[in-house]
Coordinates of C-alpha atoms in Angstrom, one line a residue:
X12 CA 0.0 0.0 0.0
X13 CA 1.0 3.6 -0.6
X14 CA -0.5 4.7 2.7
X15 CA 1.7 7.2 4.5
X16 CA 2.6 7.9 8.0
X17 CA 3.4 11.6 7.4
X18 CA 0.5 14.0 7.2
X19 CA 2.2 16.1 4.5
X20 CA 2.6 13.2 2.2
X21 CA -1.1 12.5 2.5
X22 CA -1.9 16.1 1.8
X23 CA 0.2 16.1 -1.4
X24 CA -2.5 13.9 -3.0
X25 CA -5.4 16.2 -2.2
X26 CA -6.7 19.4 -4.0
X27 CA -7.5 21.4 -0.8
X28 CA -3.9 21.5 0.2
X29 CA -2.7 22.4 -3.3
X30 CA -4.5 25.7 -2.9
X31 CA -1.8 26.7 -0.5
X32 CA 0.8 26.9 -3.3
X33 CA 0.9 29.8 -5.8
X34 CA 0.5 28.9 -9.4
X35 CA 3.6 28.7 -11.5
X36 CA 3.8 32.0 -13.2
X37 CA 6.7 32.0 -15.6
X38 CA 5.8 33.6 -19.0
X39 CA 4.5 30.9 -21.4
X40 CA 4.8 28.2 -18.8
X41 CA 1.9 29.4 -16.7
X42 CA -0.9 28.4 -19.0
X43 CA 0.4 25.0 -19.6
X44 CA 1.2 24.2 -16.0
X45 CA -2.2 25.5 -14.9
X46 CA -3.9 23.4 -17.5
X47 CA -1.8 20.4 -16.4
X48 CA -2.7 21.0 -12.8
X49 CA -6.4 21.1 -13.7
X50 CA -6.1 17.8 -15.5
X51 CA -4.2 16.2 -12.7
X52 CA -7.0 17.4 -10.4
X53 CA -9.4 15.4 -12.6
X54 CA -7.2 12.4 -12.0
X55 CA -7.2 13.0 -8.2
X56 CA -11.0 13.5 -8.1
X57 CA -11.4 10.1 -9.6
X58 CA -9.6 8.6 -6.7
X59 CA -6.4 6.6 -6.4
X60 CA -5.6 3.1 -5.3
X61 CA -2.3 1.7 -4.2
X62 CA -0.2 -0.3 -6.7
X63 CA -1.6 -3.8 -6.9
X64 CA -5.1 -2.7 -6.0
X65 CA -8.0 -2.0 -8.4
X66 CA -8.1 1.6 -9.4
X67 CA -11.1 3.6 -10.8
X68 CA -10.0 4.9 -14.2
X69 CA -10.0 8.7 -14.3
X70 CA -12.1 10.5 -16.8
X71 CA -10.1 11.3 -20.0
X72 CA -9.4 15.0 -20.1
X73 CA -10.9 16.9 -23.1
X74 CA -12.2 13.6 -24.4
X75 CA -8.8 12.1 -24.9
X76 CA -7.8 8.7 -23.5
X77 CA -4.7 9.1 -21.3
X78 CA -1.6 7.0 -22.2
X79 CA 0.2 5.6 -19.2
X80 CA 3.7 5.2 -20.6
X81 CA 5.9 7.1 -22.9
X82 CA 6.1 4.2 -25.3
X83 CA 2.7 2.6 -24.7
X84 CA 1.9 -0.5 -26.8
X85 CA 5.4 -1.2 -27.9
X86 CA 8.1 -3.5 -26.5
X87 CA 11.9 -3.2 -26.8
X88 CA 13.2 -6.1 -24.7
X89 CA 16.9 -5.6 -25.6
X90 CA 16.7 -1.9 -24.9
X91 CA 14.8 -2.5 -21.6
X92 CA 17.6 -4.9 -20.5
X93 CA 20.3 -2.3 -21.3
X94 CA 18.3 0.4 -19.4
X95 CA 18.0 -1.8 -16.3
X96 CA 21.7 -2.5 -16.4
X97 CA 22.5 1.2 -16.5
X98 CA 20.0 1.9 -13.7
X99 CA 21.9 -0.8 -11.6
X100 CA 25.2 1.0 -12.2
X101 CA 26.7 -1.0 -15.1
X102 CA 28.0 1.9 -17.2
X103 CA 29.8 -0.6 -19.5
X104 CA 26.4 -1.1 -21.2
X105 CA 26.4 2.5 -22.5
X106 CA 28.5 1.4 -25.5
X107 CA 26.0 -1.3 -26.2
X108 CA 23.1 1.2 -25.9
X109 CA 24.8 3.4 -28.5
X110 CA 25.4 0.5 -30.8
X111 CA 21.7 -0.4 -30.6
X112 CA 20.7 3.2 -31.4
X113 CA 23.0 3.2 -34.4
X114 CA 22.1 -0.2 -35.8
X115 CA 18.3 -0.5 -35.2
X116 CA 16.1 -0.2 -38.3
X117 CA 13.1 0.8 -36.2
X118 CA 12.7 4.6 -35.8
X119 CA 10.7 4.1 -32.6
X120 CA 13.4 1.9 -31.1
X121 CA 16.1 4.4 -32.1
X122 CA 14.0 7.2 -30.5
X123 CA 13.6 5.2 -27.3
X124 CA 17.3 4.5 -27.2
X125 CA 18.2 8.1 -27.6
X126 CA 15.8 9.0 -24.8
X127 CA 17.3 6.4 -22.5
X128 CA 20.8 7.7 -23.3
X129 CA 19.7 11.3 -22.7
X130 CA 18.2 10.4 -19.4
X131 CA 21.2 8.5 -18.3
X132 CA 23.6 11.3 -19.2
X133 CA 21.3 13.8 -17.5
X134 CA 21.2 11.7 -14.3
X135 CA 25.0 11.7 -14.1
X136 CA 25.1 15.4 -14.9
X137 CA 26.9 15.1 -18.2
X138 CA 25.0 18.0 -19.6
X139 CA 27.3 18.6 -22.6
X140 CA 26.3 15.1 -23.8
X141 CA 22.7 15.9 -23.2
X142 CA 23.0 19.1 -25.3
X143 CA 24.5 16.9 -28.1
X144 CA 22.0 14.1 -28.0
X145 CA 18.7 15.7 -27.0
X146 CA 18.3 17.8 -30.2
X147 CA 18.8 14.7 -32.3
X148 CA 16.1 13.0 -30.3
X149 CA 13.7 15.9 -30.5
X150 CA 14.2 16.1 -34.3
X151 CA 13.5 12.3 -34.7
X152 CA 10.5 12.6 -32.4
X153 CA 9.1 15.3 -34.5
X154 CA 9.7 13.3 -37.7
X155 CA 7.8 10.3 -36.4
X156 CA 5.2 12.4 -34.5
X157 CA 6.0 11.0 -31.0
X158 CA 5.2 13.9 -28.6
X159 CA 5.7 12.1 -25.3
X160 CA 9.4 11.3 -25.9
X161 CA 9.9 14.7 -27.5
X162 CA 8.6 16.2 -24.2
X163 CA 11.0 14.3 -22.1
X164 CA 14.0 15.2 -24.2
X165 CA 12.9 18.9 -24.4
X166 CA 12.8 18.9 -20.6
X167 CA 16.2 17.2 -20.3
X168 CA 17.7 19.8 -22.6
X169 CA 15.9 22.6 -20.6
X170 CA 17.5 21.3 -17.4
X171 CA 20.9 21.2 -19.0
X172 CA 20.5 24.8 -20.1
X173 CA 19.3 25.7 -16.7
X174 CA 22.5 24.3 -15.2
X175 CA 24.5 26.4 -17.6
X176 CA 22.4 29.4 -16.6
X177 CA 23.0 28.9 -12.9
X178 CA 26.8 28.4 -13.4
X179 CA 27.1 31.5 -15.5
X180 CA 24.9 33.5 -13.2
X181 CA 27.0 32.5 -10.2
X182 CA 30.2 33.4 -12.0
X183 CA 28.9 36.9 -13.0
X184 CA 27.4 37.6 -9.6
X185 CA 30.7 36.6 -7.8
X186 CA 32.7 38.9 -10.1
X187 CA 30.3 41.8 -9.6
X188 CA 30.2 41.3 -5.9
X189 CA 34.0 41.1 -5.6
X190 CA 34.4 44.2 -7.6
X191 CA 32.0 46.0 -5.3
X192 CA 33.9 44.9 -2.3
X193 CA 37.3 46.1 -3.5
X194 CA 36.0 49.2 -5.3
X195 CA 37.4 48.1 -8.6
X196 CA 35.2 46.5 -11.3
X197 CA 36.3 43.1 -12.3
X198 CA 34.2 43.1 -15.4
X199 CA 34.1 45.8 -18.1
X200 CA 30.7 47.2 -19.2
X201 CA 31.1 45.2 -22.4
X202 CA 31.9 42.0 -20.6
X203 CA 28.9 42.5 -18.2
X204 CA 26.5 43.3 -21.1
X205 CA 27.7 40.2 -22.9
X206 CA 27.3 38.0 -19.8
X207 CA 23.8 39.5 -19.2
X208 CA 22.7 38.8 -22.8
X209 CA 23.9 35.2 -22.5
X210 CA 22.0 34.7 -19.2
X211 CA 18.9 36.2 -20.8
X212 CA 19.3 33.9 -23.8
X213 CA 19.7 30.8 -21.6
X214 CA 16.7 31.7 -19.5
X215 CA 14.5 32.3 -22.5
X216 CA 15.6 29.0 -24.2
X217 CA 15.1 26.9 -21.1
X218 CA 11.6 28.4 -20.3
X219 CA 10.5 27.9 -23.9
X220 CA 11.6 24.3 -23.9
X221 CA 9.8 23.6 -20.6
X222 CA 6.7 25.3 -22.1
X223 CA 6.9 23.0 -25.1
X224 CA 7.7 20.0 -23.0
X225 CA 4.6 20.5 -20.8
X226 CA 2.4 20.9 -23.8
X227 CA 3.7 17.8 -25.6
X228 CA 3.6 15.7 -22.5
X229 CA -0.1 16.5 -22.0
X230 CA -1.0 16.4 -25.7
X231 CA -2.5 12.9 -25.5
X232 CA -2.2 13.1 -22.4
X233 CA 0.8 10.9 -21.4
X234 CA 1.1 10.4 -17.6
X235 CA 4.7 9.1 -17.6
X236 CA 6.0 11.9 -19.8
X237 CA 4.2 14.4 -17.7
X238 CA 5.8 12.9 -14.5
X239 CA 9.3 13.1 -16.0
X240 CA 8.9 16.6 -17.2
X241 CA 7.6 17.8 -13.9
X242 CA 10.5 16.2 -12.0
X243 CA 13.0 17.9 -14.3
X244 CA 11.1 21.2 -14.0
X245 CA 11.1 21.0 -10.2
X246 CA 14.8 20.2 -10.0
X247 CA 15.6 23.2 -12.4
X248 CA 13.5 25.6 -10.2
X249 CA 15.5 24.5 -7.2
X250 CA 18.8 25.0 -9.0
X251 CA 17.8 28.5 -9.8
X252 CA 18.0 29.6 -6.2
X253 CA 21.8 29.1 -5.9
X254 CA 22.8 32.6 -7.2
X255 CA 20.3 34.2 -4.9
X256 CA 21.5 32.2 -1.9
X257 CA 25.0 33.4 -2.7
X258 CA 24.0 37.0 -3.0
X259 CA 22.0 36.8 0.3
X260 CA 24.9 35.3 2.1
X261 CA 27.2 38.2 1.1
X262 CA 24.5 40.8 1.7
X263 CA 24.5 42.0 -1.9
X264 CA 20.7 41.5 -2.6
X265 CA 18.4 42.4 0.3
X266 CA 15.4 40.9 -1.5
X267 CA 17.1 37.6 -2.4
X268 CA 14.8 35.8 0.0
X269 CA 11.8 36.7 -2.1
X270 CA 13.4 35.3 -5.2
X271 CA 14.3 32.1 -3.4
X272 CA 10.7 31.7 -2.2
X273 CA 9.5 32.3 -5.8
X274 CA 11.5 29.3 -7.1
X275 CA 10.8 27.2 -4.0
X276 CA 7.0 27.6 -4.5
X277 CA 7.3 26.5 -8.1
X278 CA 9.4 23.5 -7.3
X279 CA 7.0 22.4 -4.6
X280 CA 4.0 22.7 -6.8
X281 CA 5.7 20.6 -9.5
X282 CA 6.7 17.9 -7.0
X283 CA 3.2 17.9 -5.7
X284 CA 1.8 17.2 -9.1
X285 CA 4.6 14.7 -9.9
X286 CA 3.7 12.6 -6.9
X287 CA 0.0 12.7 -7.8
X288 CA 1.0 11.4 -11.3
X289 CA 3.2 8.7 -9.9
X290 CA 0.3 7.5 -7.7
X291 CA -2.1 7.6 -10.7
X292 CA 0.4 5.4 -12.6
X293 CA 0.5 3.0 -9.6
X294 CA 4.3 3.0 -9.9
X295 CA 6.0 2.8 -6.5
X296 CA 9.4 3.3 -8.2
X297 CA 8.3 6.7 -9.5
X298 CA 6.8 7.6 -6.1
X299 CA 10.2 6.8 -4.5
X300 CA 12.0 8.8 -7.1
X301 CA 9.8 11.8 -6.6
X302 CA 10.1 11.7 -2.8
X303 CA 13.9 11.3 -3.0
X304 CA 14.2 14.3 -5.3
X305 CA 11.9 16.3 -3.2
X306 CA 13.8 15.5 -0.1
X307 CA 17.1 16.5 -1.7
X308 CA 15.7 19.9 -2.7
X309 CA 14.2 20.5 0.7
X310 CA 17.7 20.1 2.1
X311 CA 18.7 23.0 -0.2
X312 CA 15.8 25.0 1.2
X313 CA 17.0 24.1 4.7
X314 CA 13.7 22.4 5.6
X315 CA 15.3 19.4 7.3
X316 CA 12.3 17.9 9.1
X317 CA 10.4 17.6 5.8
X318 CA 13.5 16.4 4.0
X319 CA 14.0 13.7 6.6
X320 CA 10.3 12.6 6.3
X321 CA 10.4 12.4 2.5
X322 CA 13.8 10.7 2.4
X323 CA 12.5 8.0 4.9
X324 CA 9.4 7.5 2.7
X325 CA 11.7 7.1 -0.4
X326 CA 13.9 4.7 1.5
X327 CA 11.0 2.6 2.7
X328 CA 9.8 2.2 -0.9
X329 CA 13.4 1.7 -2.2
X330 CA 14.0 -1.2 0.2
X331 CA 10.6 -2.7 -0.6
X332 CA 11.5 -2.7 -4.3
X333 CA 15.1 -3.7 -3.7
X334 CA 16.7 -1.2 -6.1
X335 CA 20.1 0.0 -5.1
X336 CA 19.7 3.5 -6.5
X337 CA 16.4 4.0 -4.7
X338 CA 18.2 3.0 -1.4
X339 CA 21.5 4.8 -1.5
X340 CA 20.1 8.2 -2.5
X341 CA 17.7 8.6 0.4
X342 CA 20.3 7.2 2.7
X343 CA 22.8 9.9 1.5
X344 CA 20.1 12.6 2.0
X345 CA 19.5 11.4 5.6
X346 CA 23.3 11.6 6.3
X347 CA 23.3 15.1 4.9
X348 CA 20.4 16.1 7.1
X349 CA 22.2 14.8 10.2
X350 CA 25.3 16.8 9.3
X351 CA 23.4 20.0 8.6
X352 CA 21.5 19.8 11.9
X353 CA 24.8 19.3 13.7
X354 CA 25.9 22.6 12.2

């Protein structure tokens, strides 16, 4: 059963608590995420059952029958085997995955192989490889008309661009702050203008990609693609706080706390919807993933009690499923919580 012992985890599944969180309000993303929230509400109102129990099928939004999985109705046994090996830590299978991608005569299997490779590289933070592979996958997905996989790869690419944005923003902020401290600018006006233009470009590209990803994920709708996009979106919103945390710590931006709260609200809303989708999918692995990611981000926001509760929930499910990745990640988060509390 997915019954929880923590009140907040129960609340995450119910609409009345969702009203506490502001709507996501990025330009272009707002309409899609609000629409997705409404559609998820329709899933929630239909009721959920735990994995392994009979569930009442939700009403199809806008007359469309929801798809559960990104590649519903197809089976790629060799690809699935390679993916499971990678999940279990066997990186030697990456070459075999690439060979499958290059040799298969099925456009759908090639598309699935690119998506698996993009996700694997994203998980190990190899964002340069994501930026290389994801556009190929997006182009192929457009050619074969497969919007769910296109959505996932658009979101992976958006996350990679967000990480670039955060790194560049931190670099610029540190140079400006250091110059202010010593009274000598460390960046010329031209350098600053160039850096600002690059930051604006990365921000606009990542937001546009997330906007398209959310639209494509819910086009059918596809529950698994929506879940994956929301997890990537939530993680990206959390990453955006680091430049503001830095500026707050050095006293350079008095209103940094407001910006941190802005991104925190959006990350929480996305995690809330992702958990609802994982429950609708009756997929305990995805529920564990979502709680683990949520716990990790709550550590960043210094909410250690909530982080501990969600990490323990993720660990409980990980141990039940017996997957190493779903066990060591929440354990690491719990260790970090202990260290942070100790100061």
